[in-house]
Tab-separated table of C-alpha atoms in Angstrom:
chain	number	residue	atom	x	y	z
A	239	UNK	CA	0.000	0.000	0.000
A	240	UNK	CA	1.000	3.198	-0.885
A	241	UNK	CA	1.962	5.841	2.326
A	242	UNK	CA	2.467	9.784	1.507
A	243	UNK	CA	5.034	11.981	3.576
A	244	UNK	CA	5.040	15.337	3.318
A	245	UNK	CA	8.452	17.414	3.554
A	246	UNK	CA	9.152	20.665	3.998
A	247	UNK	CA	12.574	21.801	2.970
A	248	UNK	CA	12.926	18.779	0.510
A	249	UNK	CA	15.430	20.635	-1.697
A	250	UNK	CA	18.146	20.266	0.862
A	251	UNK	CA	20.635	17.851	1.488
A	252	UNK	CA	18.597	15.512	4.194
A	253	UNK	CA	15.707	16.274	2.242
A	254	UNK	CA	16.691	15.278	-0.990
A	255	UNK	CA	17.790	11.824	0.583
A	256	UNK	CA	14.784	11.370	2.621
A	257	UNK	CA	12.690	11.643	-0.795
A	258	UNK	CA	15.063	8.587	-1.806
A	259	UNK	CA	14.718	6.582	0.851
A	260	UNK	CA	11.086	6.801	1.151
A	261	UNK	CA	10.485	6.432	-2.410
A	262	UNK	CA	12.174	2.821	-2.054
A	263	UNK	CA	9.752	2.192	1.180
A	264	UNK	CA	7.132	2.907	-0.913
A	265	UNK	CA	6.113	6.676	0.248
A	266	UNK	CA	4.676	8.466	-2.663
A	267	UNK	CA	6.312	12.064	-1.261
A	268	UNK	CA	5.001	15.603	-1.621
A	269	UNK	CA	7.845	18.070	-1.269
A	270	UNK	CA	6.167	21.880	-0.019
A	271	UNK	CA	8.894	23.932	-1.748
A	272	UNK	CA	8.175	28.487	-2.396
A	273	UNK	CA	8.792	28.015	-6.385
A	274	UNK	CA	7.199	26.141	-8.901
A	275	UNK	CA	8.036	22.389	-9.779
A	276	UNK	CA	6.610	20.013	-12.083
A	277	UNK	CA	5.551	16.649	-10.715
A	278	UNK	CA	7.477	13.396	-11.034
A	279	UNK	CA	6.730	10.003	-11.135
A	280	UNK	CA	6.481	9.674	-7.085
A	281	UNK	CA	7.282	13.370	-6.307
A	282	UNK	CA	4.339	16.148	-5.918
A	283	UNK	CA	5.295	19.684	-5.091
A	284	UNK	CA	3.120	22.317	-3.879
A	285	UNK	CA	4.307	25.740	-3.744
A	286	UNK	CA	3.502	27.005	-0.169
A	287	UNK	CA	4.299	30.275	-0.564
A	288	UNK	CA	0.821	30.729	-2.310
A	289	UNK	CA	-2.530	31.272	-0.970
A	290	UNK	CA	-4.464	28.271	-0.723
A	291	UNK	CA	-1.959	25.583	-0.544
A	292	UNK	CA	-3.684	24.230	2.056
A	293	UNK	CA	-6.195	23.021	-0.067
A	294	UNK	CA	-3.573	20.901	-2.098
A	295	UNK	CA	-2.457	18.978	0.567
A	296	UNK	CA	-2.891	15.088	0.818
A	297	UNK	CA	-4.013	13.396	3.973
A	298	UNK	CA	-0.574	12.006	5.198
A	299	UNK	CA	1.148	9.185	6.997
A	300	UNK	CA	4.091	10.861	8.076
A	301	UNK	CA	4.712	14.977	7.969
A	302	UNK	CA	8.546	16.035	8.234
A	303	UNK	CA	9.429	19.362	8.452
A	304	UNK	CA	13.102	20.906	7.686
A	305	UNK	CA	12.616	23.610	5.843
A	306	UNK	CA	15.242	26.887	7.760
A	307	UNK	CA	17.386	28.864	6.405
A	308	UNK	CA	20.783	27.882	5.625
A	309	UNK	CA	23.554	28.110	8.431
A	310	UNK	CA	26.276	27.914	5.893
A	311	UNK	CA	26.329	31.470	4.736
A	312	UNK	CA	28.213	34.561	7.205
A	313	UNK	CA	26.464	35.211	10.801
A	314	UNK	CA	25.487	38.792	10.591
A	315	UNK	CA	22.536	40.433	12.995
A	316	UNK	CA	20.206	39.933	9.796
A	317	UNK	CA	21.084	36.565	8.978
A	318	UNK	CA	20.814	35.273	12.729
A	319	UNK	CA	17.394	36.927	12.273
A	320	UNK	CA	16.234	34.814	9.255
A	321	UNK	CA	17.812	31.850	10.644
A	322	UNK	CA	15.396	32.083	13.467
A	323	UNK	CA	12.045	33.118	11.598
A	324	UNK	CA	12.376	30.899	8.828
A	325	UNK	CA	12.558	27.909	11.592
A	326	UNK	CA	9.560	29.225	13.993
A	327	UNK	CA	7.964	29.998	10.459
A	328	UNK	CA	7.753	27.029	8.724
A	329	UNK	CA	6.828	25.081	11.912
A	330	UNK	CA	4.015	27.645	12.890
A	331	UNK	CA	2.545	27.471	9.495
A	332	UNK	CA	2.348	23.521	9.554
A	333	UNK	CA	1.005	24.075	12.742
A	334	UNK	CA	-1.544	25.658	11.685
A	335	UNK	CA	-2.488	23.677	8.389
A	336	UNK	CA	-2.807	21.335	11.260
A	337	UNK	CA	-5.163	22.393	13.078
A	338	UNK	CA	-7.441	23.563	10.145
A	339	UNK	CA	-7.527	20.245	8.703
A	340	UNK	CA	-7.464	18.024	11.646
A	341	UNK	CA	-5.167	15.595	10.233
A	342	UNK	CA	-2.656	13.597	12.422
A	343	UNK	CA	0.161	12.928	10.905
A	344	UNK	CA	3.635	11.352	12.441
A	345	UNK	CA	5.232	14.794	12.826
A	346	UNK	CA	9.347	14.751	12.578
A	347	UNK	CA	10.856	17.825	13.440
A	348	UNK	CA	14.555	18.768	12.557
A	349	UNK	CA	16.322	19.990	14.998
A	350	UNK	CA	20.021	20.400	15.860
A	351	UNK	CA	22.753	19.448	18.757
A	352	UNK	CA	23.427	22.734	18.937
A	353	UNK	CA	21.260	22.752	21.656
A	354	UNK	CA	23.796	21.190	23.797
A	355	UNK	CA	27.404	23.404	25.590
A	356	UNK	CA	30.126	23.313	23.980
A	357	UNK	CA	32.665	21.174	25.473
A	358	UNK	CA	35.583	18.664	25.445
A	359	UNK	CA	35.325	16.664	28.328
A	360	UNK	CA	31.501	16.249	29.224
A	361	UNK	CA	28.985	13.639	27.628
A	362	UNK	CA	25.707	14.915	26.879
A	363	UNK	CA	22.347	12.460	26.155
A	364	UNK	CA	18.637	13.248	25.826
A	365	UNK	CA	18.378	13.313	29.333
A	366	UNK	CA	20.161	16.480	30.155
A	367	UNK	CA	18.362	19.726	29.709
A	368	UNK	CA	19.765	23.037	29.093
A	369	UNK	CA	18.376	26.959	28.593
A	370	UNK	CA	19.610	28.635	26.072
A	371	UNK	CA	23.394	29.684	26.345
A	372	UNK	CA	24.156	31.072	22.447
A	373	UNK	CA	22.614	31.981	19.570
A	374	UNK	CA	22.384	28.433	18.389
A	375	UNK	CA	21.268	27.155	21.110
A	376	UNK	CA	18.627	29.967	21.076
A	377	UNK	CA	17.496	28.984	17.788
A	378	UNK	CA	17.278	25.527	18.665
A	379	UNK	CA	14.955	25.698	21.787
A	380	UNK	CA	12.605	28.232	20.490
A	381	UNK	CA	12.550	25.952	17.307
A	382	UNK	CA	11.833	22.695	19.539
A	383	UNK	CA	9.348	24.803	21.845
A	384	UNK	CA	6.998	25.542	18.725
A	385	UNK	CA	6.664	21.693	18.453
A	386	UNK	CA	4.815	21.502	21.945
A	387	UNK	CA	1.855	22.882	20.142
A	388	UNK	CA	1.813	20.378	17.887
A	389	UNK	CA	2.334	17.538	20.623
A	390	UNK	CA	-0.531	19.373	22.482
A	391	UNK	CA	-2.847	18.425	19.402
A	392	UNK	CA	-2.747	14.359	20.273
A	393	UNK	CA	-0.258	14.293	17.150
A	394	UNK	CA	2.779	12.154	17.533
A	395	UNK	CA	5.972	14.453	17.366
A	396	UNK	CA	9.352	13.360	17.320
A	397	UNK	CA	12.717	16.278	17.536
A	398	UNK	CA	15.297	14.810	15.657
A	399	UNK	CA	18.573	16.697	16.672
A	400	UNK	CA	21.007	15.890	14.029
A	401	UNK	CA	24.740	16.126	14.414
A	402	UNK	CA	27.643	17.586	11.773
A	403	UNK	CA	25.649	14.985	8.400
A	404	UNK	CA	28.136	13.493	5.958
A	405	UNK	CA	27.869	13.554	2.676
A	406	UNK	CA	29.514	14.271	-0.549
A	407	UNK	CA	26.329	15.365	-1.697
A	408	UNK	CA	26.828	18.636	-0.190
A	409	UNK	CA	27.177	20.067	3.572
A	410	UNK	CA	29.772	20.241	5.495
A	411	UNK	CA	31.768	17.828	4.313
A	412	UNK	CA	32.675	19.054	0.981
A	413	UNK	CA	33.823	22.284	2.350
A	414	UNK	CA	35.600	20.375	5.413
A	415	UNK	CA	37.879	18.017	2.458
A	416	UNK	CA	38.214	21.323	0.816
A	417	UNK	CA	41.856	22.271	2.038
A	418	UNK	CA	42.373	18.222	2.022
A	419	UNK	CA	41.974	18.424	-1.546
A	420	UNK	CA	44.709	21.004	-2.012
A	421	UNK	CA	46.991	19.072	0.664
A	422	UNK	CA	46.233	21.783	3.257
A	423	UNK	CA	44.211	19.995	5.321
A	424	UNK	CA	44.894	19.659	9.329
A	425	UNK	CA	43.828	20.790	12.892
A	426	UNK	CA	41.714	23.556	13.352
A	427	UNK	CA	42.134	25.358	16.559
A	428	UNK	CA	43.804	22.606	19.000
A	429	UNK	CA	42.389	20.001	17.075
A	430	UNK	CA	40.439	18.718	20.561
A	431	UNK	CA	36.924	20.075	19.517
A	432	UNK	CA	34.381	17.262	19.291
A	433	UNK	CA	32.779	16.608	16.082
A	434	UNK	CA	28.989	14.647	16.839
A	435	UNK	CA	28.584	13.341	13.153
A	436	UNK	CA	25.927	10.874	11.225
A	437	UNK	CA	26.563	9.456	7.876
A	438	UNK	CA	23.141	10.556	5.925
A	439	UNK	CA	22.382	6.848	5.124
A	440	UNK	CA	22.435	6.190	8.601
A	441	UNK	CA	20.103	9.496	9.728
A	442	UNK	CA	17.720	8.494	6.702
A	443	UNK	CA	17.336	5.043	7.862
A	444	UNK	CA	17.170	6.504	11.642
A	445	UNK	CA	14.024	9.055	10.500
A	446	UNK	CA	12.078	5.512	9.016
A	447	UNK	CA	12.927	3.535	12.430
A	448	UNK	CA	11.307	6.032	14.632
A	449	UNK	CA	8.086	6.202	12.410
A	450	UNK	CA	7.516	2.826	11.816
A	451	UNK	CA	7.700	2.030	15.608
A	452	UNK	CA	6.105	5.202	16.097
A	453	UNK	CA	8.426	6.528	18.842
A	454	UNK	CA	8.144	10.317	19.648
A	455	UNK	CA	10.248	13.045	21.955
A	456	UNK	CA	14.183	14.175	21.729
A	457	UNK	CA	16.262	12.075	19.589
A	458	UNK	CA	20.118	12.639	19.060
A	459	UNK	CA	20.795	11.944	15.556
A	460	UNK	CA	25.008	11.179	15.698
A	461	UNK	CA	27.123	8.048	15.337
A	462	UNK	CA	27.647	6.460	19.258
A	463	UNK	CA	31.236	6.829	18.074
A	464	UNK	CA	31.814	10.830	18.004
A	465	UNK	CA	35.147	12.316	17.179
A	466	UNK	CA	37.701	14.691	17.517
A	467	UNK	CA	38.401	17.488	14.830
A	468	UNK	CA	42.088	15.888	14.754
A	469	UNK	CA	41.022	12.110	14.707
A	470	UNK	CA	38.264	13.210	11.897
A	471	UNK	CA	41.069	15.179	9.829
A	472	UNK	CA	43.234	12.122	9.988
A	473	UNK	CA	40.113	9.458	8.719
A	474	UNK	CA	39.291	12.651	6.227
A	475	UNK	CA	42.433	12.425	4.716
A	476	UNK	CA	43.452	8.718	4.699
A	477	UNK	CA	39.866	8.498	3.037
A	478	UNK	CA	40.744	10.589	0.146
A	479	UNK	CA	44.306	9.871	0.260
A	480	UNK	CA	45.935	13.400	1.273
A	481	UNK	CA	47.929	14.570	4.521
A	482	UNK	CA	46.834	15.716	7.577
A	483	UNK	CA	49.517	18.101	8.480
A	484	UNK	CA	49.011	21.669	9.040
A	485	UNK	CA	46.806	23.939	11.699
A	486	UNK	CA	44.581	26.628	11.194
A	487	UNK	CA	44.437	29.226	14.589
A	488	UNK	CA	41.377	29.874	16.316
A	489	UNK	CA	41.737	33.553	15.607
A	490	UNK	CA	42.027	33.120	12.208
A	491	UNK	CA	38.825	30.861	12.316
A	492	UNK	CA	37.204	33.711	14.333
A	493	UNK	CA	38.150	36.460	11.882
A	494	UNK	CA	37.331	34.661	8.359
A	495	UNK	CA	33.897	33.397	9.684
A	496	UNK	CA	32.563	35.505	12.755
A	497	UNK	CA	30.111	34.061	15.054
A	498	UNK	CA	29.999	31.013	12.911
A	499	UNK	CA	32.762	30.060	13.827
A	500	UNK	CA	31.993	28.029	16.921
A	501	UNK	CA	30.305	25.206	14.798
A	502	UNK	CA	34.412	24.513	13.934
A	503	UNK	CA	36.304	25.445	16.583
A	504	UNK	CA	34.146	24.334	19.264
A	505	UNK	CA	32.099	21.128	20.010
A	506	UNK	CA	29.899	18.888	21.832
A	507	UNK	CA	30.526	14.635	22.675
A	508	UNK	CA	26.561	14.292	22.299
A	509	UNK	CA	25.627	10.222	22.233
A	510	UNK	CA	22.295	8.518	20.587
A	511	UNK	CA	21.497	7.078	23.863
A	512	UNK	CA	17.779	6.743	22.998
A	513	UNK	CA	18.190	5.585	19.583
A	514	UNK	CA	20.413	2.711	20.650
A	515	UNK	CA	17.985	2.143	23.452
A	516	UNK	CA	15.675	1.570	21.369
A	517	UNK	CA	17.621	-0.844	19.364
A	518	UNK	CA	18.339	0.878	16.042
A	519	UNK	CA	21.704	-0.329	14.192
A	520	UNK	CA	24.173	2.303	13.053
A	521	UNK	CA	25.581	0.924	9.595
A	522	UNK	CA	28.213	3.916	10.113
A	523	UNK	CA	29.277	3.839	13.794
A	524	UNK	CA	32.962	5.265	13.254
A	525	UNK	CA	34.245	7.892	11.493
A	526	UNK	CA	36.558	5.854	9.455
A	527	UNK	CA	34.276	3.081	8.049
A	528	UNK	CA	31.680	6.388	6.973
A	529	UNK	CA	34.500	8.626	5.564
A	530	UNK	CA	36.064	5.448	3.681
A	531	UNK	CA	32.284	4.365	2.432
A	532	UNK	CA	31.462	8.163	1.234
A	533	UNK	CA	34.618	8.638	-0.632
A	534	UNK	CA	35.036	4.763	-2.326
A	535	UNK	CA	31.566	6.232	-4.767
């Protein structure tokens, strides 16, 4: 039998392989994009940004929502300001749609671990709870917060917060091999940042596992096996073959990149305690075996 899910933000890079995945697990997927598209075999797209796209949408099995604006471009007041509508936006709006229609969809939520401090030397799991302590972390709760509405409906909500995603498909990785590419590549900072990653395969498979056993609340989307900036510059460059040699400052980091800067030169050790708990298999537990499968396409 045929299931629809619904994604918001399907252009990106998680969406893009979400709409692969469940295409193979027979979704038929509706992508709500703000230009126009034309349909494809098991794609719809409705443009969202015009009136009345309520009225196009499909009674669905399972309603995931990433659309946000980009964190990859340079932190200035503005930006930081469309970062955070564009979240509470697109999550208020399905909220909404919700409501009007009365549908009760498995809601996933993206989220991000940015929610967590940044440190070296503590753990963090799904059980510790923080306030807001930068703007990340800001944008993160407020984001997650907006969901409680939805929970408050009787609709099943999951918050999936997902760690550094690898890919050479786009993200950070491809910027990350970047220097590794030119031979350049090496520490940034003192190298002792953590680095929570999750290959996508592993994060698309993770977003089917909680839906089909229909689990809901915080989920930490990383590999159990998280890693330093150092020990993932060394897989990074015995994966594609190049040297891992030289160091980048942390006031250089600081200067080139601003306030965005602390998603590189600081980290968080953040664990999938309650996927694992739950008994979901990580094809891509350590940094090696996911940089070596990513880079052997």
């Amino acid at each position: 039998m045929i299931k629809t899910a619904v994604i918001s933000g399907g252009s990106g890079l998680v969406g893009k392989a979400l709409t692969k995945k469940l295409i193979a697990d027979d979704f038929h997927v509706v992508i709500l994009s703000r230009s126009y598209h034309d349909n494809e075999e098991n794609i719809s797209y409705i443009n969202w940004d015009k009136e009345g796209w309520e009225q196009q949408m499909p009674k669905a099995d399972l309603l995931i929502n990433l659309a946000g604006a980009s964190l990859n471009k340079r932190w200035t007041k503005e930006y930081k300001k469309e970062i955070l509508k564009s979240r509470l936006g697109s999550t208020k709006k399905l909220r909404y749609y919700l409501e009007q229609s009365g549908d009760k969809p498995y809601f996933v939520n993206a989220s991000a671990v940015g929610y967590y401090p940044t440190t070296k030397h503590l753990t963090f799991t799904e059980r510790d709870v923080f306030t807001p302590h930068n703007f990340l972390s800001e944008v993160v709760c407020r984001w997650e917060n907006e969901t409680n509405a939805i929970k408050e409906m009787g609709i099943e909500v999951a918050c999936c917060r997902f760690g550094v995603i690898l890919s050479n498909e786009g993200g950070a990785l491809p910027v990350m091999a970047k220097p590794y590419q030119f031979g350049i590549g090496g520490n940034i900072a003192d190298g002792r940042q953590v680095l929570s990653w999750i290959h996508i395969d592993d994060l698309t498979k993770a977003v089917l596992y909680i839906y089909e056993h229909r689990l809901t609340g915080i989920f930490n989307f990383t590999a159990p096996v998280p890693a330093t900036q150092s020990d993932f510059g060394r897989a990074l460059g015995k994966a594609i073959h190049r040297p891992h040699w030289t160091a980048v400052p942390r006031p250089v980091m600081n200067a080139v990149l601003g306030d965005q800067a602390v998603m590189v030169t600081e980290g968080q050790r953040v664990l999938p305690e309650r996927l694992l708990t739950e008994g979901f298999t990580f094809d891509y537990p350590e940094i090696q075996s996911a940089l070596n499968e990513i880079y052997s396409k």
